[in-house]
Coordinates of C-alpha atoms and ligand atoms in Angstrom, one line a residue:
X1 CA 9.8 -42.7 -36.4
X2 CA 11.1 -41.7 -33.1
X3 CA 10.1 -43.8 -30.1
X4 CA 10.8 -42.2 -26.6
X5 CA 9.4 -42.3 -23.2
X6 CA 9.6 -38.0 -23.7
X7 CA 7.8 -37.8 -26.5
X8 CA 4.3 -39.7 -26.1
X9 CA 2.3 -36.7 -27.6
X10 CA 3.7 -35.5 -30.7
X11 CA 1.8 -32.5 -30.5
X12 CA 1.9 -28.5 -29.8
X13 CA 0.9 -27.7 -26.0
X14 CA -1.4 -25.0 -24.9
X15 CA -2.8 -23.8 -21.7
X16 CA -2.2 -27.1 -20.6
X17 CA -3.2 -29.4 -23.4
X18 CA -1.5 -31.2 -25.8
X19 CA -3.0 -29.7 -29.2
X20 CA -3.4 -30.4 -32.7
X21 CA -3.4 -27.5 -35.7
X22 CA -7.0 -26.4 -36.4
X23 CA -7.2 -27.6 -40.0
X24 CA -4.9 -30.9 -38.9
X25 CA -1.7 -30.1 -41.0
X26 CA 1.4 -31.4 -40.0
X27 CA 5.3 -30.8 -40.7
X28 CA 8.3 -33.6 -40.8
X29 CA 11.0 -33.8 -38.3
X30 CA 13.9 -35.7 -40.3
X31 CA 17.4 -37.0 -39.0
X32 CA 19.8 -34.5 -40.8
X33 CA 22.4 -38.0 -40.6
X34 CA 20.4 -40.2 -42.8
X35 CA 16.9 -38.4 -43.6
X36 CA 15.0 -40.6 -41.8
X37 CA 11.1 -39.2 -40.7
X38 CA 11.6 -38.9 -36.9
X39 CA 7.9 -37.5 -35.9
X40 CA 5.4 -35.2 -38.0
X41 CA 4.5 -32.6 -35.8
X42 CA 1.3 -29.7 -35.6
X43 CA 1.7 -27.0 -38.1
X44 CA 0.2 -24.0 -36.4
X45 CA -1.2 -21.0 -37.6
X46 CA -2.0 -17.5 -36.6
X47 CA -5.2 -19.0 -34.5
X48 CA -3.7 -21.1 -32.5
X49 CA -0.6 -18.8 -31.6
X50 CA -3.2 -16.1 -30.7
X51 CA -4.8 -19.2 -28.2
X52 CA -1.2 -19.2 -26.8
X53 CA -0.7 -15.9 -26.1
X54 CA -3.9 -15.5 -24.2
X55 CA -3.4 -18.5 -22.3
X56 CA -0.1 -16.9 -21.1
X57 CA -2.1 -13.9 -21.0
X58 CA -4.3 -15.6 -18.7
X59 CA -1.5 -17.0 -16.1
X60 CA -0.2 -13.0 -15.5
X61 CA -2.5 -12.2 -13.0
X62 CA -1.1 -14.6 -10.7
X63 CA 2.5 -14.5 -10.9
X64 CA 3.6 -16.7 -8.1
X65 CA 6.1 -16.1 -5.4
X66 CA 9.8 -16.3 -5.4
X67 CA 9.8 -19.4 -3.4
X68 CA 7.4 -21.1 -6.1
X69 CA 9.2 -20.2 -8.5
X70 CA 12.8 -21.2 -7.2
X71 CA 11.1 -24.7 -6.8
X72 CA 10.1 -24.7 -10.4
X73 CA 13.8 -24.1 -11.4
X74 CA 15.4 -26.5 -8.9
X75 CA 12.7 -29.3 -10.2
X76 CA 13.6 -28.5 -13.7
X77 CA 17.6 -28.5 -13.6
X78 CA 16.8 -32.2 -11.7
X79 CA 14.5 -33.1 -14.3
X80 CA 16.8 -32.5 -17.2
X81 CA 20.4 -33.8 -15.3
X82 CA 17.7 -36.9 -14.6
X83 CA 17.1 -37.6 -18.4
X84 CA 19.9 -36.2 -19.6
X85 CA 20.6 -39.5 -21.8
X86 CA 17.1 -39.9 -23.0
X87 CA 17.0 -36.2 -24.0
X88 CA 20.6 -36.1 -25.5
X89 CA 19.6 -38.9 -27.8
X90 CA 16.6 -36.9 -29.1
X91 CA 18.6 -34.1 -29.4
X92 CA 21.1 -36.3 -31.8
X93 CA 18.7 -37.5 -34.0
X94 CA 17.1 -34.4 -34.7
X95 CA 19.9 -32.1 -35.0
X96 CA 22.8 -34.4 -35.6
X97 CA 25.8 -33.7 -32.9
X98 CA 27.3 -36.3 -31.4
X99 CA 25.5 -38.1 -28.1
X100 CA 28.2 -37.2 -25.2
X101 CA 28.0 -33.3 -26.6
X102 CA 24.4 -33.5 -26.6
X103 CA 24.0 -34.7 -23.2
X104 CA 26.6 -31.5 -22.4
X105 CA 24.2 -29.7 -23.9
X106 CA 21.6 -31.0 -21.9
X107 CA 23.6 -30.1 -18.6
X108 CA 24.6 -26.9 -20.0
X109 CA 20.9 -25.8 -20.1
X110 CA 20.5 -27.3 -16.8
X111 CA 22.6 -25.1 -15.3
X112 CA 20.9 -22.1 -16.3
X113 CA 17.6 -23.3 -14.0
X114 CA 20.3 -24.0 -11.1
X115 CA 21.4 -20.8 -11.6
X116 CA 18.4 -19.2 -11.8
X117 CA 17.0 -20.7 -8.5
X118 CA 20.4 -20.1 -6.8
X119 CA 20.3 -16.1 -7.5
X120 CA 16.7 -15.4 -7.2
X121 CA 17.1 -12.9 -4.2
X122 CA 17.8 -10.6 -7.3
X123 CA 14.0 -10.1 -8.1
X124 CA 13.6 -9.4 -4.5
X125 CA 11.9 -5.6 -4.0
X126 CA 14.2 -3.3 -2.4
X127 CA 13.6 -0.4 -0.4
X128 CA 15.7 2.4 -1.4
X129 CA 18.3 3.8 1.4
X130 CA 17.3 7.3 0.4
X131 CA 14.2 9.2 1.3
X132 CA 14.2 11.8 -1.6
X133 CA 10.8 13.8 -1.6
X134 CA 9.8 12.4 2.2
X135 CA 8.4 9.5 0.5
X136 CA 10.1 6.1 0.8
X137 CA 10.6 4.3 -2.4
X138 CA 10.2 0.8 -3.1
X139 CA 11.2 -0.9 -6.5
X140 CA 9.6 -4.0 -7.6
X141 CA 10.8 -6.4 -9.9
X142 CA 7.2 -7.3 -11.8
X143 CA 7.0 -9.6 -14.7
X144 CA 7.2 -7.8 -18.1
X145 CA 4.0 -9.0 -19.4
X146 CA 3.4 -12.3 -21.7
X147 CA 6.4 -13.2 -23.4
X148 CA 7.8 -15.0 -26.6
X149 CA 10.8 -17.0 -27.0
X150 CA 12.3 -18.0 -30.3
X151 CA 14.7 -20.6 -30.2
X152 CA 17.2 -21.8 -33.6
X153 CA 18.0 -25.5 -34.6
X154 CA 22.1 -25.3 -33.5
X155 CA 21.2 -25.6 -29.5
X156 CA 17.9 -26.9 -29.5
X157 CA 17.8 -27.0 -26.0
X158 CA 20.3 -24.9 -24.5
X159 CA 19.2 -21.5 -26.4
X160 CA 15.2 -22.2 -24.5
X161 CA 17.2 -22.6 -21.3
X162 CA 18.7 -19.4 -21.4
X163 CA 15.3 -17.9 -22.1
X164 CA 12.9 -20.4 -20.4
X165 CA 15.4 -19.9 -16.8
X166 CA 14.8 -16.2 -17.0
X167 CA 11.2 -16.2 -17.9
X168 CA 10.0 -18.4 -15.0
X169 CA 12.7 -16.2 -12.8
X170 CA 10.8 -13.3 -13.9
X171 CA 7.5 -15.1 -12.8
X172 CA 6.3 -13.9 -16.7
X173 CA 4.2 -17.1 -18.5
X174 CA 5.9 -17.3 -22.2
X175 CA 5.1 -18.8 -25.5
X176 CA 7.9 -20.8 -27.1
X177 CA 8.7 -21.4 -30.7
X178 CA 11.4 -23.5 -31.6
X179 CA 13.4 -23.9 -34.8
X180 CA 10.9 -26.4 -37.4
X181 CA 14.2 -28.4 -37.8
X182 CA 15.3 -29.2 -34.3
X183 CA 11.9 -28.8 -32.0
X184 CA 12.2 -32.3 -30.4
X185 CA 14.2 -31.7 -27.9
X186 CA 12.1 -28.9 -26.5
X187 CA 8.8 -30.5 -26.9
X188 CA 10.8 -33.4 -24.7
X189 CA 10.6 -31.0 -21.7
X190 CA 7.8 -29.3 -21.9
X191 CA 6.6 -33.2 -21.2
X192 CA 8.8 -32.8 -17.8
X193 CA 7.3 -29.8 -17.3
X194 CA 3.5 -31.1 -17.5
X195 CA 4.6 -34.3 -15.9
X196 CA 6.5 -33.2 -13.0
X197 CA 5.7 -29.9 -12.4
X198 CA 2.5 -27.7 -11.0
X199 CA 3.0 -24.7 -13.3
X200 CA -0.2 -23.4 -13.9
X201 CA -1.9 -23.5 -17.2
X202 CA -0.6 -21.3 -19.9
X203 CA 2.7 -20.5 -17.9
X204 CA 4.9 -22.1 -20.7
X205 CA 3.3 -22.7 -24.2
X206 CA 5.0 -24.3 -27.2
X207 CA 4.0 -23.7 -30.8
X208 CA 5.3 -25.4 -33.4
X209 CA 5.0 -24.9 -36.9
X210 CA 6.3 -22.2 -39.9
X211 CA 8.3 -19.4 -38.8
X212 CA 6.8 -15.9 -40.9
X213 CA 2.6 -16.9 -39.3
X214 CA 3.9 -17.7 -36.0
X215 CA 6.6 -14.9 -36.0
X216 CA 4.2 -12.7 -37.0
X217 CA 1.3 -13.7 -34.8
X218 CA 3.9 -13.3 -31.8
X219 CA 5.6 -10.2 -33.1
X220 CA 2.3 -8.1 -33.8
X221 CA 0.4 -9.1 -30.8
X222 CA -0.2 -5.9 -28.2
X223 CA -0.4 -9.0 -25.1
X224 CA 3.1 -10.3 -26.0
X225 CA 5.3 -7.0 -24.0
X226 CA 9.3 -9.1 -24.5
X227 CA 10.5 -11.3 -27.5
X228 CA 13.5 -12.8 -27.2
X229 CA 14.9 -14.2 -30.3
X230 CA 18.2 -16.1 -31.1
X231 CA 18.7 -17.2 -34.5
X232 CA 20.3 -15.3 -37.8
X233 CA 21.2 -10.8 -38.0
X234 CA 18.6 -11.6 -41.1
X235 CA 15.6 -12.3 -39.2
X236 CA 16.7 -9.9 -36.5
X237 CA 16.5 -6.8 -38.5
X238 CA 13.0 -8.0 -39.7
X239 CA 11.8 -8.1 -35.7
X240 CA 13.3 -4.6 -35.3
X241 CA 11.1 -3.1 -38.2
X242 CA 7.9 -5.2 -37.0
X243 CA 8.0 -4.1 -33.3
X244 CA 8.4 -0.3 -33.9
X245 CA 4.4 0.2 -34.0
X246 CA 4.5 -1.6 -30.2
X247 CA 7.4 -0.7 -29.1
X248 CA 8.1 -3.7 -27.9
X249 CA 11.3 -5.0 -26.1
X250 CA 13.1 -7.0 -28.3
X251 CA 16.3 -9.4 -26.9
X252 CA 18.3 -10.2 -29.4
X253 CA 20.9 -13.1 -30.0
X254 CA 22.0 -12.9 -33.8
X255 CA 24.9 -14.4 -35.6
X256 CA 28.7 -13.8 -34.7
X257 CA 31.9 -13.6 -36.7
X258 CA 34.3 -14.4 -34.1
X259 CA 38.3 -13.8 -34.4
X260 CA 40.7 -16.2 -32.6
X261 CA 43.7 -13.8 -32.8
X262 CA 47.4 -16.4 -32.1
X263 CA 50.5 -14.3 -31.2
X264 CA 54.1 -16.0 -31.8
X265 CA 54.6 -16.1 -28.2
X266 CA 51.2 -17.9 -26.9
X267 CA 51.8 -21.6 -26.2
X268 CA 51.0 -22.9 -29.5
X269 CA 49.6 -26.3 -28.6
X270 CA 47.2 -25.2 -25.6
X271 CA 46.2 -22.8 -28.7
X272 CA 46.0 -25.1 -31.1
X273 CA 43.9 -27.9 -29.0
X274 CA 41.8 -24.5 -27.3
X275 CA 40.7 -23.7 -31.4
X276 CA 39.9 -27.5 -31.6
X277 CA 37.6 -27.7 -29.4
X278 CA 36.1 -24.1 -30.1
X279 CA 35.2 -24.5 -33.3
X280 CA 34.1 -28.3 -34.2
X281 CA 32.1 -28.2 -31.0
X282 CA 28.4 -29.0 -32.9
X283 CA 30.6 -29.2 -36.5
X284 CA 30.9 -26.0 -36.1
X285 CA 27.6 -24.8 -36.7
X286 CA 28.3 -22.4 -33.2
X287 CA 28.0 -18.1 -33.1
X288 CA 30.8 -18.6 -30.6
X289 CA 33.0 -20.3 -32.8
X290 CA 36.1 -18.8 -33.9
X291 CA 35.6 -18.1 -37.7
X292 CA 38.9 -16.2 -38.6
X293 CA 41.9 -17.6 -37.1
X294 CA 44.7 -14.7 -37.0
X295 CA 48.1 -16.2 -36.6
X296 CA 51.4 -13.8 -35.9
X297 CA 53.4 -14.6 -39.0
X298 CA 56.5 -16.2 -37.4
X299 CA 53.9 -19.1 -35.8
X300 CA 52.1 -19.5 -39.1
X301 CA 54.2 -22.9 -40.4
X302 CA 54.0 -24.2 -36.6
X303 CA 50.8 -23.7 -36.0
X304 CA 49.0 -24.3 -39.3
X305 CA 50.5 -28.1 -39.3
X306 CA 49.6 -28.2 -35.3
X307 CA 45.5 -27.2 -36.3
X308 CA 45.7 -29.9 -39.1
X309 CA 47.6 -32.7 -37.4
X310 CA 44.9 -32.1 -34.6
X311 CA 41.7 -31.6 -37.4
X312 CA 42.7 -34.7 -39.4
X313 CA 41.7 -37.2 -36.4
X314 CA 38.9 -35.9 -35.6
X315 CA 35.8 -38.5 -36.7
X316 CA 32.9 -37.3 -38.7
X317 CA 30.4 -39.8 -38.6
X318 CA 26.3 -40.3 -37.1
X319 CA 26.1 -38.7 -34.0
X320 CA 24.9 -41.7 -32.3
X321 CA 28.1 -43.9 -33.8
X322 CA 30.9 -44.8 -31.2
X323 CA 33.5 -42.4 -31.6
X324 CA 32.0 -39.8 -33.5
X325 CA 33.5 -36.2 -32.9
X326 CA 31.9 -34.1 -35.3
X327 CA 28.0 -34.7 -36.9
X328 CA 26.6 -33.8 -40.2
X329 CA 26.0 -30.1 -41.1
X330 CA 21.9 -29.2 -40.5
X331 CA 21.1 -29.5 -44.1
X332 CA 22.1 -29.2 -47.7
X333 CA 22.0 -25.2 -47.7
X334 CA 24.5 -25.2 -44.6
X335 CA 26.9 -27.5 -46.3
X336 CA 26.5 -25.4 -49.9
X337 CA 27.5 -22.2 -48.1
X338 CA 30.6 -24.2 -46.1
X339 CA 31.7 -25.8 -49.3
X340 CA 31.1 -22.0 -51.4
X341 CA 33.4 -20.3 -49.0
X342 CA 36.3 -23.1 -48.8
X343 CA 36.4 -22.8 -53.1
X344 CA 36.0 -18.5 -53.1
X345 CA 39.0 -18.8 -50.3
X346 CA 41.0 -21.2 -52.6
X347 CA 40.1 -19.7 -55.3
X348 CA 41.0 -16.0 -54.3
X349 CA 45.1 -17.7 -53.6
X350 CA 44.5 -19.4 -49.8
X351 CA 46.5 -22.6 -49.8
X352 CA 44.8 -25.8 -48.4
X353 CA 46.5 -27.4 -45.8
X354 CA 43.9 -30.2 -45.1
X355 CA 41.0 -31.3 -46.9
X356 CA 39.9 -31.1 -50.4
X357 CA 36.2 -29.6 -52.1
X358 CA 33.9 -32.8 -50.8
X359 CA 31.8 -31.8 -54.1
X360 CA 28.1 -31.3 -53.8
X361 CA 25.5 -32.8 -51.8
X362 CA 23.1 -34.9 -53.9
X363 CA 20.3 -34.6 -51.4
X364 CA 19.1 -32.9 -48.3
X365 CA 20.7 -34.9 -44.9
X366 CA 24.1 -37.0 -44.8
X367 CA 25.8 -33.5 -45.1
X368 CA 28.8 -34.6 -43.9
X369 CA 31.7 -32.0 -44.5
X370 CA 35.2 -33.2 -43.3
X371 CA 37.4 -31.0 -41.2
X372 CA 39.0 -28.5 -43.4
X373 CA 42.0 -26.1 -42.7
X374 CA 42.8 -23.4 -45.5
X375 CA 45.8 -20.8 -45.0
X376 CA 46.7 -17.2 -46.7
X377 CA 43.4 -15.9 -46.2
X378 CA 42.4 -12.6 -46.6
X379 CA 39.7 -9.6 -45.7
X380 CA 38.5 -9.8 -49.2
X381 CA 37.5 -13.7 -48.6
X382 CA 33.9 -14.5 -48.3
X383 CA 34.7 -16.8 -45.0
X384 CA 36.0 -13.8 -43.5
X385 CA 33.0 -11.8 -43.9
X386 CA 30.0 -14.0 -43.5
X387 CA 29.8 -16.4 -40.5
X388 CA 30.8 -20.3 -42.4
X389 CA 28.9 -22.3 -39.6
X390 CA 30.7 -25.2 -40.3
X391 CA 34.1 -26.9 -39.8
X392 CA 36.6 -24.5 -42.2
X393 CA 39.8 -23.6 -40.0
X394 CA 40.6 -20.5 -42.2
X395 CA 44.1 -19.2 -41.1
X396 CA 45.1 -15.5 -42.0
X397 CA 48.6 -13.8 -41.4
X398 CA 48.9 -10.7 -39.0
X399 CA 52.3 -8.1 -38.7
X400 CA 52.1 -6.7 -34.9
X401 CA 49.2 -6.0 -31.9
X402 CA 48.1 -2.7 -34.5
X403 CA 47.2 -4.9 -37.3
X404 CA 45.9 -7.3 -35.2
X405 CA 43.6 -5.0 -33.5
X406 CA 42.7 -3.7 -37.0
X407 CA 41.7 -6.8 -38.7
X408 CA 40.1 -8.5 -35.5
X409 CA 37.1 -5.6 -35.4
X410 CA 37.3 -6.0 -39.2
X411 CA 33.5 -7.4 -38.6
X412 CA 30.0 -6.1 -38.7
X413 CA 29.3 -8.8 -36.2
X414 CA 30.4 -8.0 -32.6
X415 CA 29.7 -11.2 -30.3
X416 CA 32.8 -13.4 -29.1
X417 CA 36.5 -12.9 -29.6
X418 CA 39.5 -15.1 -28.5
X419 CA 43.5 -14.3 -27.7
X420 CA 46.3 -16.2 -27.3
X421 CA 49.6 -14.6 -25.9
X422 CA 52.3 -15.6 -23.2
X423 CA 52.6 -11.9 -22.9
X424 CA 49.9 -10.8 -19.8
X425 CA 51.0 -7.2 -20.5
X426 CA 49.9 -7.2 -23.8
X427 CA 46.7 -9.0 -23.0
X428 CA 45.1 -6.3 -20.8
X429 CA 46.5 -3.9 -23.6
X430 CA 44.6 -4.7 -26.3
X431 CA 41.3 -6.5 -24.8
X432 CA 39.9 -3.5 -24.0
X433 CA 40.1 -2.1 -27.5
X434 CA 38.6 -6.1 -29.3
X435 CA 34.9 -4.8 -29.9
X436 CA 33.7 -8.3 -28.7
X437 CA 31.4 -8.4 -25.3
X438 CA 32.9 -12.0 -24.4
X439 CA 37.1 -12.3 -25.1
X440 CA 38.2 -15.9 -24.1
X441 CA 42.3 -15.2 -22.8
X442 CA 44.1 -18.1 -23.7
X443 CA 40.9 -20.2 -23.6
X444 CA 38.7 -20.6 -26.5
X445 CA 35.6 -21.0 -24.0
X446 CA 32.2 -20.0 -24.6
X447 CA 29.3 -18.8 -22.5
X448 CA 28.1 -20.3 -19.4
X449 CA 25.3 -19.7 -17.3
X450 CA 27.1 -17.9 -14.8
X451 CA 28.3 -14.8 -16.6
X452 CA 26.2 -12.6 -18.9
X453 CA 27.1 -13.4 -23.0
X454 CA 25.0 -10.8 -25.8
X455 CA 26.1 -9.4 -28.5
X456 CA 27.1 -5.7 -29.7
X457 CA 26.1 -3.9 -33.3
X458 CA 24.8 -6.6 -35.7
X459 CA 25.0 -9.5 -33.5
X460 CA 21.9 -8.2 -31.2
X461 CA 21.4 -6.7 -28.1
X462 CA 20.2 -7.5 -24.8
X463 CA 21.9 -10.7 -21.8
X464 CA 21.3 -14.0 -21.3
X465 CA 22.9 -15.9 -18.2
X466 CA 24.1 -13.9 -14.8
X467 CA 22.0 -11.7 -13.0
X468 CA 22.1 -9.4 -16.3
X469 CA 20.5 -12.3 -18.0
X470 CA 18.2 -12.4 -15.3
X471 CA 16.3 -8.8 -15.7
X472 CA 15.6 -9.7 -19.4
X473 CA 11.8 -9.9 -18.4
X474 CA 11.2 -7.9 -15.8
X475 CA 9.6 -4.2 -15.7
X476 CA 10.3 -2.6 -12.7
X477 CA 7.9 -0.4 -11.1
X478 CA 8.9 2.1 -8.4
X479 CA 6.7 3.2 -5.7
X480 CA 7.4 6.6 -3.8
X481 CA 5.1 6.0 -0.7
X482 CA 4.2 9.6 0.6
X483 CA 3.6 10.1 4.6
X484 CA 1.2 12.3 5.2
X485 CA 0.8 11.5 9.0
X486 CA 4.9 12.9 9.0
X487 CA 3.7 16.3 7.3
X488 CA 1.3 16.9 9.7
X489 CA 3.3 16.6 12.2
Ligands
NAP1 P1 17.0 -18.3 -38.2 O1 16.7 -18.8 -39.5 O2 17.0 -16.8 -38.0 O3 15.9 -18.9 -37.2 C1 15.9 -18.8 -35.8 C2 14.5 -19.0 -35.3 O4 13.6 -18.0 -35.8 C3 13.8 -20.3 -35.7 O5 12.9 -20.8 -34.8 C4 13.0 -19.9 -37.0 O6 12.0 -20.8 -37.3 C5 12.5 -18.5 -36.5 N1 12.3 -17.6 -37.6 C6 12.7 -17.6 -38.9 N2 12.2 -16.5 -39.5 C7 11.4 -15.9 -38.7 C8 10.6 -14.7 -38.7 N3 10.4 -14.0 -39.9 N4 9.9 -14.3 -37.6 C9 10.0 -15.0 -36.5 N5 10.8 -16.1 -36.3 C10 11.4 -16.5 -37.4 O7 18.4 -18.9 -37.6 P2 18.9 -20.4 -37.6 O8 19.4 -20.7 -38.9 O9 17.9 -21.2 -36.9 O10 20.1 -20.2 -36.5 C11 21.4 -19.9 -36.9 C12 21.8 -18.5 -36.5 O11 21.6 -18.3 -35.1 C13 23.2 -18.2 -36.8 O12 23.4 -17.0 -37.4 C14 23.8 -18.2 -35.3 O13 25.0 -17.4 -35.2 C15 22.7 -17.6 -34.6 N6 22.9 -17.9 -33.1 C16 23.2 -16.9 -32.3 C17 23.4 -17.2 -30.9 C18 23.7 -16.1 -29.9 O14 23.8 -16.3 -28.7 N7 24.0 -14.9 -30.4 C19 23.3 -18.5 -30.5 C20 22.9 -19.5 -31.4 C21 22.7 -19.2 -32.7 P3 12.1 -22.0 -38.3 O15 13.3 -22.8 -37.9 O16 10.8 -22.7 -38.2 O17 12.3 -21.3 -39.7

């Protein structure tokens, strides 16, 4: 069992309180390294979500000022930069990444709440310049209503910080469900919050427990008016169907299927050691992670053996171990489907350049699958059509920008893209045209808090991060103010 100074209540946390299912039943929380039981945590229900969502509910009426609310999201990036050790370790043993990414993690989410408190003036009211009607108009940035956030297992804490920054920005009191696999981390905070915070009660719930009665207890009720959801395009299809009777405003983060497109005259190392550290971030288990690597024919020899003389030293190992640079995958399922599209690829004629089939998994955790680098794959290829979320470098060769542009939006999946050229020209050519709202230029960097990052067609909808990511719960309401002392004269 865990033991940490974050997590004395093992428990769900409600209006305030620290709470317990109705009927008592619990759920394990297991070390995807070495299956050991971490915690057993509150399965909740339908009943109790409802509780949360009218305790949230309940803190609307109030919403506090902008100054109150800045405080909040100073005191919070302090509190996690504070613990960021403590809360990295919990993150490890829950989710399996190795300790020093973790604690980047930890400061990654941070820096949403800085952020957040730093641009604030944003939700200000503004008076408009114009006078149209003899009225003057005022627009105010009011929160959208309760709100539900639902978080997955591969950033336990950095996907609630995108969310959790905006919401409190927003001044709107939210109800958060994280993944059953990874809620540790989360429920690690929400101790910060109650112990160094004065948010009233109900202005951040967590429920824990099965996804489908929670999901559906957030996703039917009238009081919740935004969800925000990050997790699989599966699950995100199902929220679009369930909120048509409510019309309510869905944000969506769903999967990606990200090209990393090499031409022969990019500066193959910095390329090689940017796809590195792109795609094992979190064993690559990442939407941002580049998934089909398109190399300009003439580099393929020179950079396939680059990738693999790079891939081969990386360390796979318990995130907690000295050294370590990639974890285990989440679970047996995640390591099946990595494993399935490494043999369909080799099977279908792609050459392995390093690694071999690791062979099943015999049980559930220790799913540790070695860095693994395939060439001569193709469109037809299951790893170029489904997101691998795992560490398969699959290489595929490209004739020219047209056929690079062609195969790159190849995707039903529009989220993050990646190019590497010497040629600047040809980069503000053809970025325009990569149907991906985030293109790393010769850098295979992901989101910050800074910028907005979403998605286009199946990979969701909606911002998170910038000021964009700010106005994901807010409703603004405009108010003409007529003068009737000015028409009289
Ligand atoms: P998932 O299975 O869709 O689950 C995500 C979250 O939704 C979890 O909390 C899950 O709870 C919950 N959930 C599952 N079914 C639900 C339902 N019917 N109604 C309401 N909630 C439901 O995804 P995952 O496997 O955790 O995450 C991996 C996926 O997330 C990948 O596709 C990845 O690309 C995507 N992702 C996208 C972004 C982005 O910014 N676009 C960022 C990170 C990850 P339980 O865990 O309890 O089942």
């Amino acid at each position: 069992m865990i033991d940490s100074p974050l997590l004395p209540e093992p428990r769900a946390y409600i209006a305030g309180d620290w709470v317990d299912a109705d009927d008592g039943t619990t759920f394990g929380v297991t070390n995807p390294a070495n299956g050991e039981l971490l915690a057993n945590l509150p399965a909740l229900g339908p009943q109790e979500t409802g509780r949360a969502v009218a305790a949230a509910q309940a803190a609307l009426p109030s919403p506090p000022d902008l100054a109150t609310r800045r405080r909040w999201l100073q005191a919070i990036d302090t509190a996690l930069r504070d613990n960021q050790a403590e809360l990295g370790r919990i993150l490890t043993l829950e989710h399996g990444k190795p300790h020093a990414e973790a604690q980047g993690e930890v400061r990654y989410a941070a820096g949403f709440f800085a952020y957040a408190a730093e641009h604030l003036d944003v939700l200000q009211p503004r008076i408009l310049a114009e006078q149209p009607r003899d009225c003057t108009w005022t627009v105010y940035p009011r929160p959208a209503g309760a709100v539900a956030l639902v978080t997955p297992w591969n950033f336990p804490i950095g996907m609630l910080a995108k969310k959790l920054s905006a919401s409190l920005a927003a001044g709107a009191p939210a109800v958060a469900k994280p993944s059953s696999k990874t809620p540790l981390t989360m429920l690690a905070l929400l101790t910060l919050l109650d112990r160094e915070l004065d948010l009233p009660a109900g202005m951040v719930n967590l429920v824990t427990g099965a996804a489908e009665p929670i999901g559906d207890a957030l996703l039917t009720d009238r009081r919740i008016r935004v969800l925000s959801f990050t997790g699989s395009t599966a699950v995100g299809q199902e929220l679009i169907r369930g909120s048509a009777e409510d019309c309510k405003r869905l944000t969506l983060e769903l999967g990606g299927n990200a090209p990393l497109i090499v031409f022969a005259d990019a500066d193959l190392d910095w390329a090689a050691d940017q796809l590195i550290a792109n795609k094992f971030r979190g064993s690559g288990q990442t939407c941002v992670c580049a998934n089909r690597i398109l190399v300009e024919e003439p580099a393929m020899d020179a950079f396939a053996e680059k990738v693999a003389e790079r891939a081969g030293r990386l360390q796979v190992g318990d995130g907690m171990a000295e050294g370590v640079d990639l974890g285990p995958l989440i679970d047996r399922r995640g390591y099946d489907k990595v494993r399935r599209h490494y043999l369909d690829a080799v099977e279908q004629g792609a050459t392995p350049v390093l690694g071999e089939d690791p062979g099943p998994l015999e049980q559930d955790y220790g799913a540790f699958f070695p860095p693994t680098v395939v060439r001569g794959v193709g469109p037809e290829m299951a790893c170029w059509q489904e997101e691998t979320f795992g560490p398969l470098v699959p290489l595929a060769p490209f004739r020219g920008e047209a056929e690079a542009l062609e195969m790159a939006n190849d995707a039903e999946l529009g989220l993050a893209a990646y190019l590497f050229t010497g040629d600047d020209a040809r980069a503000e050519r053809l970025i325009p045209h990569l149907a991906f709202p985030h293109v790393g230029w010769n850098t295979g960097s992901g989101p910050t808090p800074e910028a907005p990052f979403g998605g286009t067609k199946r990979s969701g909808y909606g911002r998170e991060g910038g000021l964009e990511g700010l106005l994901e719960f807010v409703e603004t309401q405009t108010v003409p103010r007529g003068h009737p002392e000015r028409a009289r004269g």
